[in-house]
């Protein structure tokens, strides 16, 4: 069911420092910061030949990233995102297998303007998984 790795998201305590690290030290193609107020994050996308890295920084008072950074002050991998062809079919398949879909359980529009859902990390080896319809 799952297809390509769409991106790996890394929560960072200092976005400017993380941008400089990827751009200057690693020589990556780093995009401009973008605010996603409805998701409580400021994001920077880094394009790699085979996937993307999404740098995540808290935006606003109740950002979902703030708690993660308080537990992981140096930052860390927050989630990985796999592509699926049909988010509704993915949702139904996973629900039937007992996997917990976070939030309302319904797909919503994610940071790339496409339908996404998130799966509980306790059901997937301690990894928060995002599925994105492409
Ligand atoms: Co993501």
mmCIF file of C-alpha atoms and ligand atoms in Angstrom:
data_model
loop_
_atom_site.group_PDB
_atom_site.id
_atom_site.type_symbol
_atom_site.label_atom_id
_atom_site.label_comp_id
_atom_site.label_asym_id
_atom_site.label_seq_id
_atom_site.Cartn_x
_atom_site.Cartn_y
_atom_site.Cartn_z
ATOM 1 C CA UNK A 1 0.000 0.000 0.000
ATOM 2 C CA UNK A 2 2.639 2.562 0.969
ATOM 3 C CA UNK A 3 4.786 3.998 -1.773
ATOM 4 C CA UNK A 4 7.707 6.411 -1.766
ATOM 5 C CA UNK A 5 9.184 8.057 1.291
ATOM 6 C CA UNK A 6 7.822 11.582 0.875
ATOM 7 C CA UNK A 7 9.773 13.237 3.664
ATOM 8 C CA UNK A 8 11.465 12.894 7.017
ATOM 9 C CA UNK A 9 10.479 15.632 9.473
ATOM 10 C CA UNK A 10 13.012 16.853 12.024
ATOM 11 C CA UNK A 11 11.970 19.098 14.901
ATOM 12 C CA UNK A 12 14.602 21.761 15.524
ATOM 13 C CA UNK A 13 14.995 24.181 18.445
ATOM 14 C CA UNK A 14 16.759 26.827 16.306
ATOM 15 C CA UNK A 15 15.468 27.046 12.747
ATOM 16 C CA UNK A 16 18.117 29.486 11.494
ATOM 17 C CA UNK A 17 20.893 27.290 12.836
ATOM 18 C CA UNK A 18 19.338 24.190 11.262
ATOM 19 C CA UNK A 19 18.966 25.967 7.909
ATOM 20 C CA UNK A 20 22.604 27.062 8.019
ATOM 21 C CA UNK A 21 23.696 23.534 8.886
ATOM 22 C CA UNK A 22 21.882 21.941 5.955
ATOM 23 C CA UNK A 23 22.717 24.725 3.492
ATOM 24 C CA UNK A 24 26.325 25.459 4.412
ATOM 25 C CA UNK A 25 27.691 22.299 6.021
ATOM 26 C CA UNK A 26 25.696 19.696 4.079
ATOM 27 C CA UNK A 27 25.326 21.721 0.869
ATOM 28 C CA UNK A 28 21.612 20.975 0.529
ATOM 29 C CA UNK A 29 18.954 22.758 -1.529
ATOM 30 C CA UNK A 30 17.117 24.566 1.295
ATOM 31 C CA UNK A 31 13.818 26.367 0.707
ATOM 32 C CA UNK A 32 12.421 29.481 2.378
ATOM 33 C CA UNK A 33 10.717 29.263 5.793
ATOM 34 C CA UNK A 34 6.941 29.018 5.625
ATOM 35 C CA UNK A 35 4.411 29.502 8.413
ATOM 36 C CA UNK A 36 1.644 26.934 8.752
ATOM 37 C CA UNK A 37 -0.513 28.504 11.489
ATOM 38 C CA UNK A 38 -3.227 25.862 11.244
ATOM 39 C CA UNK A 39 -0.602 23.209 12.053
ATOM 40 C CA UNK A 40 1.276 25.285 14.635
ATOM 41 C CA UNK A 41 4.584 25.021 12.792
ATOM 42 C CA UNK A 42 7.085 26.997 10.774
ATOM 43 C CA UNK A 43 8.563 24.682 8.153
ATOM 44 C CA UNK A 44 11.561 24.658 5.865
ATOM 45 C CA UNK A 45 11.697 22.078 3.119
ATOM 46 C CA UNK A 46 14.983 20.677 1.924
ATOM 47 C CA UNK A 47 14.953 18.966 -1.448
ATOM 48 C CA UNK A 48 17.092 15.879 -1.875
ATOM 49 C CA UNK A 49 17.327 13.858 -5.095
ATOM 50 C CA UNK A 50 15.142 11.065 -3.710
ATOM 51 C CA UNK A 51 13.082 12.643 -0.929
ATOM 52 C CA UNK A 52 12.660 15.747 1.232
ATOM 53 C CA UNK A 53 13.601 16.790 4.728
ATOM 54 C CA UNK A 54 11.078 18.942 6.582
ATOM 55 C CA UNK A 55 12.549 21.083 9.356
ATOM 56 C CA UNK A 56 9.829 21.810 11.922
ATOM 57 C CA UNK A 57 9.849 24.630 14.426
ATOM 58 C CA UNK A 58 7.023 25.592 16.829
ATOM 59 C CA UNK A 59 4.718 28.418 15.802
ATOM 60 C CA UNK A 60 2.234 29.833 18.301
ATOM 61 C CA UNK A 61 1.365 28.858 21.835
ATOM 62 C CA UNK A 62 0.033 25.322 21.492
ATOM 63 C CA UNK A 63 2.265 23.959 18.775
ATOM 64 C CA UNK A 64 2.356 20.153 18.603
ATOM 65 C CA UNK A 65 6.138 20.492 18.238
ATOM 66 C CA UNK A 66 6.661 22.304 21.554
ATOM 67 C CA UNK A 67 6.114 19.220 23.704
ATOM 68 C CA UNK A 68 8.409 17.155 21.510
ATOM 69 C CA UNK A 69 11.180 19.735 21.824
ATOM 70 C CA UNK A 70 10.781 19.941 25.592
ATOM 71 C CA UNK A 71 11.392 16.181 25.714
ATOM 72 C CA UNK A 72 14.110 16.399 23.047
ATOM 73 C CA UNK A 73 15.826 19.758 23.576
ATOM 74 C CA UNK A 74 18.440 19.164 20.881
ATOM 75 C CA UNK A 75 15.723 18.311 18.347
ATOM 76 C CA UNK A 76 15.140 14.960 16.673
ATOM 77 C CA UNK A 77 13.229 13.011 14.075
ATOM 78 C CA UNK A 78 9.561 13.833 14.612
ATOM 79 C CA UNK A 79 7.854 11.769 11.926
ATOM 80 C CA UNK A 80 8.315 10.089 8.584
ATOM 81 C CA UNK A 81 5.866 10.403 5.720
ATOM 82 C CA UNK A 82 4.941 7.682 3.255
ATOM 83 C CA UNK A 83 2.959 8.258 0.102
ATOM 84 C CA UNK A 84 -0.308 6.477 -0.570
ATOM 85 C CA UNK A 85 -2.506 6.596 -3.652
ATOM 86 C CA UNK A 86 -5.821 6.703 -1.764
ATOM 87 C CA UNK A 87 -5.933 8.144 1.758
ATOM 88 C CA UNK A 88 -9.483 6.939 2.372
ATOM 89 C CA UNK A 89 -8.597 3.363 1.431
ATOM 90 C CA UNK A 90 -5.485 3.591 3.621
ATOM 91 C CA UNK A 91 -7.575 4.886 6.522
ATOM 92 C CA UNK A 92 -10.102 2.087 6.213
ATOM 93 C CA UNK A 93 -7.450 -0.613 5.887
ATOM 94 C CA UNK A 94 -5.524 0.606 8.932
ATOM 95 C CA UNK A 95 -8.621 1.068 11.057
ATOM 96 C CA UNK A 96 -9.705 -2.476 10.197
ATOM 97 C CA UNK A 97 -6.309 -3.705 11.436
ATOM 98 C CA UNK A 98 -6.664 -1.846 14.718
ATOM 99 C CA UNK A 99 -4.120 0.906 14.064
ATOM 100 C CA UNK A 100 -4.964 4.178 15.747
ATOM 101 C CA UNK A 101 -5.362 7.236 13.558
ATOM 102 C CA UNK A 102 -4.565 10.421 15.474
ATOM 103 C CA UNK A 103 -6.839 13.417 15.876
ATOM 104 C CA UNK A 104 -10.398 13.088 14.659
ATOM 105 C CA UNK A 105 -9.386 9.945 12.787
ATOM 106 C CA UNK A 106 -10.343 11.581 9.519
ATOM 107 C CA UNK A 107 -7.833 12.679 6.860
ATOM 108 C CA UNK A 108 -7.108 16.401 6.853
ATOM 109 C CA UNK A 109 -5.208 18.760 4.611
ATOM 110 C CA UNK A 110 -1.525 18.681 5.503
ATOM 111 C CA UNK A 111 1.400 21.050 5.139
ATOM 112 C CA UNK A 112 1.661 20.358 1.390
ATOM 113 C CA UNK A 113 -2.004 21.001 0.693
ATOM 114 C CA UNK A 114 -2.741 17.293 0.259
ATOM 115 C CA UNK A 115 -4.830 14.935 2.420
ATOM 116 C CA UNK A 116 -2.837 13.372 5.255
ATOM 117 C CA UNK A 117 -3.352 11.324 8.361
ATOM 118 C CA UNK A 118 -1.088 10.442 11.258
ATOM 119 C CA UNK A 119 -0.742 7.018 12.879
ATOM 120 C CA UNK A 120 -0.065 6.482 16.559
ATOM 121 C CA UNK A 121 3.655 5.887 17.215
ATOM 122 C CA UNK A 122 2.874 3.160 19.760
ATOM 123 C CA UNK A 123 1.348 1.109 16.950
ATOM 124 C CA UNK A 124 4.371 1.596 14.660
ATOM 125 C CA UNK A 125 7.576 0.835 16.539
ATOM 126 C CA UNK A 126 7.756 4.180 18.282
ATOM 127 C CA UNK A 127 7.632 6.143 15.036
ATOM 128 C CA UNK A 128 4.999 8.756 14.258
ATOM 129 C CA UNK A 129 3.906 7.995 10.690
ATOM 130 C CA UNK A 130 2.259 10.434 8.336
ATOM 131 C CA UNK A 131 0.501 9.142 5.237
ATOM 132 C CA UNK A 132 0.022 11.585 2.396
ATOM 133 C CA UNK A 133 -2.124 11.077 -0.659
ATOM 134 C CA UNK A 134 -0.260 11.929 -3.835
HETATM 135 CO CO1 LIG B 1 5.140 15.869 7.509
#
